[in-house]
Amino acid sequence: MFLRPLSIVCLSSLLVIPAVRGAIWRPVTAEELALKPSKTDPDVDARGLFREVRVLNEKGGMNYPHNVISEYIRLKIFTERGKDKYGTVQIPYVNKSNIYGVAGRTIRPDGSIVELGKDAVFDRVVVKKNGRKTKVVSFAMPAIEPGAIIEYSWNSNVGEFISRYLPLDVQEEFPIDEVTFHIKPMTLDYITFPAMRYMPFGCNVEGPGRD
């Protein structure tokens, strides 16, 4: 496992988002397209360029908040082994959770782009035990080759659940340059919560700021 640097940005106002948002991709730079493995780790198969996570309590039915987490990852592939290992993405979830708004694309070394087709995204049950289902949304990124960049995003909604004591994973199977969490605390006037607190484990965290 690789430990990733973490920066947290706290959002200060209630934000209501549509049920499904189209993917908004960051521009791909010439430096990212030309990126090679570092001299200190020449055998690395892939390198994460960034991971961006947004956590909010979206107002749902009867104004009760739904916990919504959005993730966006960009990854540079260096080798055939990296292509095989990271080219297929699996997103597990359980019970009443819902994964939606999956999008992805591959940027070839020459800068051309191949979009992930909607028919390439699959949702299946992998474990069913004692009334509890573990499901996986999976997809294979298109047109991957060494030197390509892949990026993908999705939203997860775990239903009527408030983000209290919510663990946020900052570890990954590959090294990554940047990890950012945007966290919107609850602001509904008729619900009283303690001030937002956080506790890092095994990593250095910058002080929270406003987005």
Coordinates of N, CA and C in Angstrom, one line a residue:
M1 N 0.8 -1.2 0.0 CA 0.0 0.0 0.0 C 0.9 1.3 0.0
F2 N 0.4 2.3 -0.7 CA 1.1 3.5 -0.7 C 0.3 4.6 0.1
L3 N 1.0 5.3 1.0 CA 0.4 6.3 1.7 C 0.4 7.6 1.0
R4 N -0.7 8.3 0.9 CA -0.8 9.4 0.1 C -1.0 10.7 0.9
P5 N -0.4 11.8 0.4 CA -0.6 13.1 1.1 C -2.1 13.5 1.0
L6 N -2.6 14.2 2.0 CA -4.0 14.5 2.1 C -4.2 15.9 2.4
S7 N -5.0 16.6 1.6 CA -5.4 17.9 1.9 C -6.9 18.0 1.9
I8 N -7.5 18.7 2.9 CA -8.9 18.7 3.1 C -9.5 20.1 2.9
V9 N -10.5 20.3 2.1 CA -11.2 21.5 1.9 C -12.6 21.4 2.4
C10 N -13.0 22.3 3.3 CA -14.4 22.2 3.8 C -15.3 23.2 3.1
L11 N -16.4 22.7 2.6 CA -17.4 23.6 1.9 C -18.4 24.1 2.9
S12 N -18.7 25.4 2.8 CA -19.4 26.1 3.9 C -20.9 26.3 3.7
S13 N -21.4 25.9 2.6 CA -22.8 26.1 2.4 C -23.5 24.9 1.8
L14 N -24.8 24.8 2.0 CA -25.5 23.6 1.5 C -25.6 23.6 0.0
L15 N -25.3 22.5 -0.6 CA -25.2 22.3 -2.0 C -26.1 21.2 -2.4
V16 N -27.1 21.5 -3.2 CA -28.0 20.5 -3.8 C -27.6 20.2 -5.2
I17 N -27.3 19.0 -5.5 CA -26.8 18.6 -6.8 C -27.8 17.8 -7.5
P18 N -27.9 17.7 -8.9 CA -28.8 16.9 -9.6 C -28.5 15.4 -9.3
A19 N -29.5 14.6 -9.6 CA -29.3 13.1 -9.3 C -28.1 12.6 -10.1
V20 N -27.9 13.0 -11.3 CA -26.8 12.6 -12.1 C -26.1 13.8 -12.7
R21 N -24.8 13.9 -12.5 CA -24.1 15.0 -13.1 C -23.2 14.5 -14.2
G22 N -23.0 15.2 -15.3 CA -22.1 14.8 -16.3 C -20.7 15.0 -15.8
A23 N -19.8 14.2 -16.3 CA -18.4 14.3 -15.9 C -17.8 15.6 -16.4
I24 N -17.0 16.3 -15.5 CA -16.3 17.5 -15.8 C -14.8 17.1 -15.6
W25 N -14.1 17.0 -16.7 CA -12.7 16.6 -16.6 C -11.7 17.8 -16.5
R26 N -10.7 17.6 -15.7 CA -9.6 18.6 -15.7 C -8.9 18.5 -17.0
P27 N -8.3 19.6 -17.5 CA -7.5 19.6 -18.7 C -6.3 18.7 -18.5
V28 N -5.9 18.0 -19.5 CA -4.7 17.1 -19.5 C -3.5 17.9 -20.0
T29 N -2.5 18.0 -19.3 CA -1.3 18.8 -19.6 C -0.3 18.0 -20.5
A30 N 0.5 18.8 -21.2 CA 1.6 18.2 -22.0 C 2.6 17.4 -21.1
E31 N 2.8 18.0 -19.9 CA 3.7 17.3 -18.9 C 3.2 16.0 -18.5
E32 N 1.8 15.8 -18.3 CA 1.3 14.6 -18.0 C 1.4 13.6 -19.1
L33 N 1.2 14.0 -20.3 CA 1.3 13.1 -21.5 C 2.7 12.6 -21.7
A34 N 3.7 13.5 -21.4 CA 5.1 13.1 -21.6 C 5.7 12.4 -20.3
L35 N 5.0 12.3 -19.3 CA 5.5 11.8 -18.0 C 6.1 10.4 -18.2
K36 N 7.3 10.2 -17.6 CA 7.9 8.9 -17.6 C 8.2 8.4 -16.1
P37 N 8.4 7.1 -15.9 CA 8.7 6.7 -14.6 C 10.0 7.4 -14.0
S38 N 9.9 7.7 -12.7 CA 11.0 8.4 -12.1 C 12.3 7.5 -12.0
K39 N 13.5 8.2 -11.9 CA 14.7 7.4 -11.9 C 14.8 6.7 -10.5
T40 N 14.1 7.1 -9.5 CA 14.1 6.5 -8.2 C 13.3 5.2 -8.2
D41 N 12.3 5.1 -9.1 CA 11.4 4.0 -9.2 C 11.1 3.6 -10.7
P42 N 12.1 3.2 -11.4 CA 12.0 3.0 -12.8 C 11.1 1.8 -13.2
D43 N 10.8 0.9 -12.3 CA 10.0 -0.2 -12.6 C 8.5 -0.1 -12.2
V44 N 8.1 1.1 -11.8 CA 6.7 1.3 -11.4 C 5.8 1.1 -12.6
D45 N 4.6 0.5 -12.4 CA 3.7 0.1 -13.5 C 2.7 1.3 -13.8
A46 N 2.4 2.1 -12.8 CA 1.5 3.2 -13.0 C 1.7 4.2 -11.9
R47 N 1.2 5.4 -12.1 CA 1.3 6.5 -11.2 C 0.1 7.3 -11.1
G48 N -0.5 7.4 -10.0 CA -1.7 8.3 -9.8 C -1.3 9.7 -9.9
L49 N -2.0 10.5 -10.7 CA -1.7 11.9 -10.9 C -2.6 12.7 -9.8
F50 N -3.8 12.3 -9.6 CA -4.6 12.9 -8.5 C -5.8 12.0 -8.2
R51 N -6.3 12.2 -7.1 CA -7.6 11.7 -6.7 C -8.4 12.8 -5.9
E52 N -9.6 13.0 -6.4 CA -10.4 14.1 -5.8 C -11.7 13.5 -5.2
V53 N -12.0 13.7 -4.0 CA -13.2 13.1 -3.3 C -14.0 14.3 -2.8
R54 N -15.3 14.2 -3.0 CA -16.3 15.2 -2.5 C -17.3 14.5 -1.6
V55 N -17.4 15.0 -0.4 CA -18.4 14.4 0.5 C -19.4 15.4 0.9
L56 N -20.7 15.1 0.7 CA -21.7 16.1 1.1 C -23.0 15.4 1.5
N57 N -23.8 16.1 2.2 CA -25.1 15.5 2.6 C -26.2 16.3 1.8
E58 N -26.5 15.7 0.7 CA -27.5 16.2 -0.3 C -28.9 16.2 0.3
K59 N -29.6 17.2 0.2 CA -31.0 17.2 0.7 C -31.9 16.3 -0.2
G60 N -32.5 15.3 0.5 CA -33.4 14.4 -0.2 C -34.8 14.6 0.2
G61 N -35.6 13.5 0.1 CA -37.0 13.5 0.5 C -37.2 14.0 1.9
M62 N -38.3 14.8 2.1 CA -38.6 15.3 3.4 C -37.4 16.1 4.0
N63 N -36.6 16.6 3.1 CA -35.4 17.4 3.5 C -34.4 16.7 4.3
Y64 N -34.5 15.4 4.4 CA -33.6 14.6 5.2 C -32.3 14.4 4.3
P65 N -31.1 14.5 4.9 CA -29.9 14.5 4.1 C -29.6 13.1 3.6
H66 N -29.1 13.0 2.4 CA -28.5 11.7 1.9 C -27.0 11.9 1.7
N67 N -26.3 10.9 2.2 CA -24.8 11.0 2.1 C -24.4 10.6 0.7
V68 N -23.7 11.6 0.0 CA -23.3 11.4 -1.4 C -21.8 11.6 -1.4
I69 N -21.1 10.7 -2.0 CA -19.6 10.8 -2.1 C -19.3 10.7 -3.6
S70 N -18.6 11.6 -4.1 CA -18.1 11.6 -5.5 C -16.6 11.5 -5.6
E71 N -16.1 10.6 -6.5 CA -14.7 10.3 -6.7 C -14.3 10.6 -8.1
Y72 N -13.1 11.1 -8.3 CA -12.5 11.3 -9.6 C -11.0 11.0 -9.5
I73 N -10.5 10.1 -10.3 CA -9.2 9.6 -10.3 C -8.5 9.7 -11.7
R74 N -7.3 10.2 -11.7 CA -6.5 10.2 -13.0 C -5.2 9.4 -12.7
L75 N -4.9 8.5 -13.7 CA -3.8 7.6 -13.5 C -3.0 7.5 -14.8
K76 N -1.7 7.5 -14.7 CA -0.8 7.3 -15.8 C -0.3 5.9 -15.9
I77 N -0.5 5.2 -17.0 CA -0.1 3.9 -17.2 C 1.3 3.8 -17.9
F78 N 2.3 3.1 -17.3 CA 3.6 3.0 -17.8 C 3.9 1.7 -18.5
T79 N 3.4 0.6 -18.1 CA 3.8 -0.7 -18.6 C 2.5 -1.6 -19.0
E80 N 2.8 -2.7 -19.7 CA 1.8 -3.7 -20.0 C 1.2 -4.2 -18.7
R81 N 2.0 -4.4 -17.7 CA 1.5 -5.0 -16.4 C 0.6 -4.0 -15.8
G82 N 0.9 -2.7 -15.9 CA 0.0 -1.7 -15.3 C -1.3 -1.6 -16.1
K83 N -1.2 -1.8 -17.4 CA -2.4 -1.8 -18.2 C -3.3 -3.0 -17.7
D84 N -2.8 -4.2 -17.5 CA -3.6 -5.3 -17.1 C -4.1 -5.1 -15.7
K85 N -3.3 -4.5 -14.8 CA -3.6 -4.4 -13.4 C -4.6 -3.4 -13.1
Y86 N -4.5 -2.2 -13.8 CA -5.4 -1.1 -13.4 C -6.4 -0.7 -14.5
G87 N -6.3 -1.4 -15.6 CA -7.3 -1.1 -16.7 C -8.7 -1.5 -16.4
T88 N -8.9 -2.5 -15.5 CA -10.3 -2.8 -15.1 C -10.5 -2.3 -13.7
V89 N -11.6 -1.5 -13.6 CA -11.9 -0.9 -12.3 C -13.1 -1.6 -11.7
Q90 N -13.0 -1.8 -10.4 CA -14.1 -2.4 -9.6 C -14.5 -1.6 -8.4
I91 N -15.7 -1.2 -8.3 CA -16.2 -0.4 -7.2 C -17.2 -1.2 -6.4
P92 N -16.8 -1.7 -5.2 CA -17.8 -2.4 -4.4 C -18.7 -1.5 -3.6
Y93 N -19.9 -2.0 -3.3 CA -20.8 -1.3 -2.5 C -21.8 -2.4 -1.9
V94 N -22.6 -2.0 -0.8 CA -23.4 -2.9 -0.1 C -24.8 -2.4 0.0
N95 N -25.7 -3.4 0.2 CA -27.1 -3.1 0.6 C -27.8 -2.0 -0.2
K96 N -28.2 -0.9 0.6 CA -29.0 0.2 0.0 C -28.2 1.2 -0.7
S97 N -26.9 1.0 -0.7 CA -26.0 2.0 -1.4 C -26.3 1.9 -2.9
N98 N -25.9 3.0 -3.6 CA -26.2 3.1 -5.0 C -25.0 3.8 -5.7
I99 N -24.5 3.2 -6.8 CA -23.4 3.8 -7.6 C -24.0 4.3 -8.9
Y100 N -23.8 5.6 -9.2 CA -24.4 6.1 -10.4 C -23.4 7.2 -11.0
G101 N -23.8 7.6 -12.2 CA -23.0 8.7 -12.9 C -21.5 8.2 -13.2
V102 N -21.4 6.9 -13.5 CA -20.0 6.4 -13.8 C -19.6 7.0 -15.2
A103 N -18.4 7.5 -15.3 CA -17.9 8.1 -16.5 C -16.4 7.8 -16.6
G104 N -15.8 7.7 -17.7 CA -14.4 7.5 -17.8 C -13.9 7.8 -19.3
R105 N -12.6 7.9 -19.4 CA -12.0 8.1 -20.7 C -10.5 7.8 -20.7
T106 N -10.0 7.4 -21.8 CA -8.6 7.1 -22.0 C -8.0 8.2 -22.9
I107 N -6.9 8.8 -22.5 CA -6.2 9.8 -23.3 C -4.9 9.1 -23.8
R108 N -4.8 8.8 -25.1 CA -3.7 8.1 -25.7 C -2.5 9.0 -25.7
P109 N -1.3 8.4 -25.8 CA 0.0 9.2 -25.8 C 0.0 10.4 -26.8
D110 N -0.8 10.2 -27.9 CA -0.8 11.3 -28.9 C -1.9 12.3 -28.6
G111 N -2.6 12.2 -27.5 CA -3.5 13.2 -27.1 C -5.0 12.9 -27.5
S112 N -5.2 11.9 -28.4 CA -6.5 11.5 -28.8 C -7.3 10.9 -27.6
I113 N -8.6 11.0 -27.6 CA -9.4 10.5 -26.4 C -10.4 9.5 -26.9
V114 N -10.5 8.5 -26.0 CA -11.5 7.4 -26.2 C -12.4 7.4 -25.0
E115 N -13.7 7.6 -25.2 CA -14.6 7.7 -24.0 C -15.1 6.3 -23.6
L116 N -15.3 6.1 -22.3 CA -15.9 4.8 -21.8 C -17.4 4.8 -22.2
G117 N -17.8 3.7 -22.9 CA -19.2 3.6 -23.3 C -20.1 3.2 -22.1
K118 N -21.3 3.7 -22.1 CA -22.2 3.3 -21.1 C -22.5 1.8 -21.0
D119 N -22.4 1.1 -22.2 CA -22.7 -0.3 -22.2 C -21.5 -1.1 -21.8
A120 N -20.4 -0.4 -21.4 CA -19.2 -1.1 -20.9 C -19.2 -1.1 -19.3
V121 N -20.2 -0.6 -18.7 CA -20.3 -0.5 -17.2 C -21.3 -1.6 -16.8
F122 N -20.8 -2.5 -15.9 CA -21.6 -3.6 -15.4 C -21.8 -3.5 -13.9
D123 N -23.0 -4.0 -13.5 CA -23.4 -4.0 -12.1 C -23.9 -5.4 -11.7
R124 N -23.2 -6.0 -10.7 CA -23.6 -7.4 -10.4 C -23.4 -7.6 -8.9
V125 N -24.1 -8.7 -8.4 CA -24.0 -9.1 -7.0 C -22.9 -10.1 -7.0
V126 N -21.9 -10.0 -6.0 CA -20.8 -10.9 -5.9 C -20.9 -11.8 -4.7
V127 N -21.6 -11.3 -3.6 CA -21.8 -12.1 -2.4 C -23.2 -11.8 -1.9
K128 N -23.9 -12.8 -1.5 CA -25.3 -12.6 -0.9 C -25.3 -13.6 0.3
K129 N -25.4 -13.0 1.5 CA -25.3 -13.8 2.7 C -26.1 -13.2 3.8
N130 N -27.0 -13.9 4.4 CA -27.8 -13.5 5.6 C -28.6 -12.2 5.2
G131 N -29.1 -12.1 4.0 CA -29.9 -10.9 3.6 C -29.0 -9.7 3.3
R132 N -27.7 -9.8 3.3 CA -26.8 -8.7 3.0 C -26.1 -9.0 1.6
K133 N -26.2 -8.0 0.7 CA -25.7 -8.2 -0.6 C -24.4 -7.3 -0.7
T134 N -23.4 -7.9 -1.3 CA -22.2 -7.1 -1.7 C -22.2 -7.1 -3.2
K135 N -22.2 -5.8 -3.8 CA -22.3 -5.7 -5.2 C -21.0 -5.0 -5.7
V136 N -20.8 -5.1 -7.0 CA -19.7 -4.4 -7.7 C -20.1 -3.8 -9.0
V137 N -19.7 -2.6 -9.1 CA -19.8 -1.9 -10.5 C -18.4 -2.0 -11.1
S138 N -18.3 -2.6 -12.3 CA -17.0 -2.8 -12.9 C -17.1 -2.3 -14.3
F139 N -15.9 -1.9 -14.8 CA -15.7 -1.5 -16.2 C -14.3 -1.6 -16.6
A140 N -14.1 -1.9 -17.9 CA -12.7 -1.9 -18.5 C -12.5 -0.7 -19.3
M141 N -11.4 0.0 -18.9 CA -11.1 1.3 -19.7 C -10.7 1.0 -21.1
P142 N -11.2 1.8 -22.1 CA -10.9 1.4 -23.5 C -9.6 1.9 -24.0
A143 N -9.0 1.2 -25.0 CA -7.9 1.6 -25.7 C -6.6 2.0 -24.9
I144 N -6.4 1.2 -23.8 CA -5.3 1.5 -22.9 C -4.0 0.9 -23.6
E145 N -2.9 1.7 -23.4 CA -1.6 1.2 -23.9 C -0.6 1.9 -23.0
P146 N 0.6 1.4 -22.8 CA 1.6 2.1 -22.1 C 1.8 3.5 -22.5
G147 N 1.9 4.4 -21.6 CA 2.0 5.8 -22.0 C 0.7 6.6 -21.9
A148 N -0.4 5.8 -21.9 CA -1.8 6.4 -21.9 C -2.1 6.9 -20.5
I149 N -3.1 7.8 -20.4 CA -3.7 8.3 -19.2 C -5.1 7.8 -19.1
I150 N -5.5 7.3 -18.0 CA -6.9 6.9 -17.8 C -7.5 7.8 -16.6
E151 N -8.7 8.1 -16.8 CA -9.4 8.8 -15.7 C -10.9 8.4 -15.6
Y152 N -11.4 8.4 -14.4 CA -12.8 7.9 -14.3 C -13.4 8.6 -13.0
S153 N -14.7 8.6 -13.0 CA -15.4 9.2 -11.8 C -16.7 8.5 -11.6
W154 N -17.2 8.6 -10.4 CA -18.5 8.1 -10.1 C -19.0 8.7 -8.8
N155 N -20.3 8.5 -8.6 CA -21.0 9.0 -7.4 C -21.5 7.8 -6.6
S156 N -21.5 7.8 -5.3 CA -22.1 6.8 -4.5 C -23.1 7.5 -3.5
N157 N -24.2 6.9 -3.3 CA -25.3 7.4 -2.4 C -25.6 6.3 -1.5
V158 N -25.4 6.4 -0.2 CA -25.7 5.3 0.7 C -27.0 5.5 1.4
G159 N -27.8 6.5 0.9 CA -29.2 6.6 1.4 C -29.3 7.6 2.5
E160 N -30.3 7.5 3.3 CA -30.5 8.4 4.4 C -29.5 8.2 5.5
F161 N -28.3 8.8 5.4 CA -27.2 8.6 6.3 C -26.5 9.9 6.4
I162 N -26.1 10.3 7.6 CA -25.4 11.6 7.8 C -23.9 11.3 8.0
S163 N -23.1 12.1 7.5 CA -21.6 11.9 7.5 C -21.1 12.1 8.9
R164 N -21.3 11.2 9.8 CA -20.7 11.3 11.1 C -19.9 10.0 11.3
Y165 N -18.7 10.2 11.9 CA -17.7 9.1 12.1 C -17.5 8.3 10.7
L166 N -17.3 9.1 9.7 CA -17.2 8.5 8.3 C -15.7 8.3 8.1
P167 N -15.2 7.0 7.9 CA -13.8 6.8 7.5 C -13.6 7.2 6.1
L168 N -12.5 7.9 5.8 CA -12.1 8.2 4.5 C -10.7 7.6 4.2
D169 N -10.7 6.7 3.2 CA -9.5 6.0 2.9 C -8.6 6.8 2.0
V170 N -7.3 6.9 2.5 CA -6.3 7.7 1.7 C -5.2 6.8 1.2
Q171 N -5.4 5.5 1.2 CA -4.4 4.5 0.7 C -4.8 3.9 -0.7
E172 N -3.8 3.6 -1.5 CA -4.0 3.0 -2.8 C -3.0 2.0 -3.1
E173 N -3.2 1.3 -4.2 CA -2.2 0.3 -4.6 C -1.1 0.9 -5.4
F174 N -1.1 2.1 -5.8 CA -0.1 2.7 -6.6 C 0.3 4.1 -6.0
P175 N 1.5 4.6 -6.2 CA 1.8 5.9 -5.7 C 1.0 7.0 -6.4
I176 N 0.7 8.0 -5.7 CA -0.1 9.1 -6.2 C 0.4 10.4 -5.8
D177 N 0.3 11.4 -6.6 CA 0.8 12.7 -6.4 C 0.0 13.6 -5.5
E178 N -1.3 13.5 -5.6 CA -2.2 14.5 -5.0 C -3.5 13.8 -4.6
V179 N -3.9 14.0 -3.4 CA -5.3 13.6 -2.9 C -6.0 14.7 -2.2
T180 N -7.2 15.0 -2.6 CA -7.9 16.2 -2.0 C -9.3 15.7 -1.6
F181 N -9.7 16.0 -0.4 CA -11.0 15.8 0.1 C -11.7 17.1 0.2
H182 N -12.9 17.2 -0.4 CA -13.8 18.4 -0.2 C -14.9 17.9 0.7
I183 N -15.1 18.5 1.9 CA -16.1 18.0 2.8 C -17.0 19.1 3.2
K184 N -18.3 18.9 2.9 CA -19.3 19.9 3.3 C -20.1 19.6 4.6
P185 N -19.8 20.3 5.7 CA -20.5 20.0 6.9 C -22.0 20.3 6.8
M186 N -22.8 19.6 7.6 CA -24.3 19.9 7.6 C -24.6 21.3 8.0
T187 N -25.6 21.9 7.4 CA -25.9 23.3 7.7 C -27.4 23.5 7.9
L188 N -28.2 22.4 7.9 CA -29.7 22.6 8.0 C -29.9 23.2 9.4
D189 N -30.7 24.3 9.4 CA -31.0 25.1 10.6 C -31.6 24.3 11.7
Y190 N -32.5 23.3 11.3 CA -33.3 22.6 12.3 C -32.6 21.4 12.9
I191 N -31.3 21.1 12.4 CA -30.6 20.0 12.9 C -29.3 20.5 13.6
T192 N -29.1 20.1 14.8 CA -27.9 20.6 15.5 C -26.9 19.5 15.6
F193 N -25.7 19.8 15.1 CA -24.6 18.9 15.1 C -23.4 19.5 15.8
P194 N -22.5 18.7 16.4 CA -21.2 19.3 16.9 C -20.4 19.9 15.7
A195 N -19.5 20.8 16.1 CA -18.6 21.3 15.0 C -17.8 20.1 14.4
M196 N -17.6 20.3 13.1 CA -16.9 19.2 12.3 C -15.5 19.0 12.9
R197 N -15.1 17.8 13.1 CA -13.8 17.4 13.6 C -13.2 16.3 12.7
Y198 N -11.9 16.2 12.7 CA -11.3 15.1 11.9 C -10.1 14.6 12.7
M199 N -9.7 13.4 12.4 CA -8.6 12.7 13.0 C -7.8 11.9 12.0
P200 N -6.6 12.3 11.7 CA -5.8 11.6 10.7 C -5.1 10.4 11.3
F201 N -4.9 9.3 10.5 CA -4.1 8.2 11.0 C -3.0 7.9 10.0
G202 N -1.8 8.0 10.5 CA -0.6 7.6 9.7 C -0.3 8.5 8.5
C203 N -0.8 9.8 8.5 CA -0.5 10.7 7.4 C -0.5 12.1 8.0
N204 N 0.1 13.0 7.2 CA 0.1 14.4 7.5 C -1.0 15.1 6.8
V205 N -1.8 15.9 7.5 CA -2.9 16.6 7.0 C -2.8 18.1 7.1
E206 N -3.0 18.8 6.0 CA -3.0 20.2 6.1 C -4.3 20.7 6.8
G207 N -4.2 21.9 7.4 CA -5.4 22.4 8.0 C -6.6 22.6 7.0
P208 N -7.8 22.4 7.4 CA -8.9 22.6 6.5 C -9.1 24.0 6.1
G209 N -9.5 24.2 4.9 CA -9.8 25.6 4.4 C -11.1 25.6 3.7
R210 N -11.5 26.8 3.2 CA -12.8 26.9 2.5 C -12.7 26.8 1.0
D211 N -13.6 26.2 0.3 CA -13.6 26.1 -1.1 C -14.5 27.2 -1.7

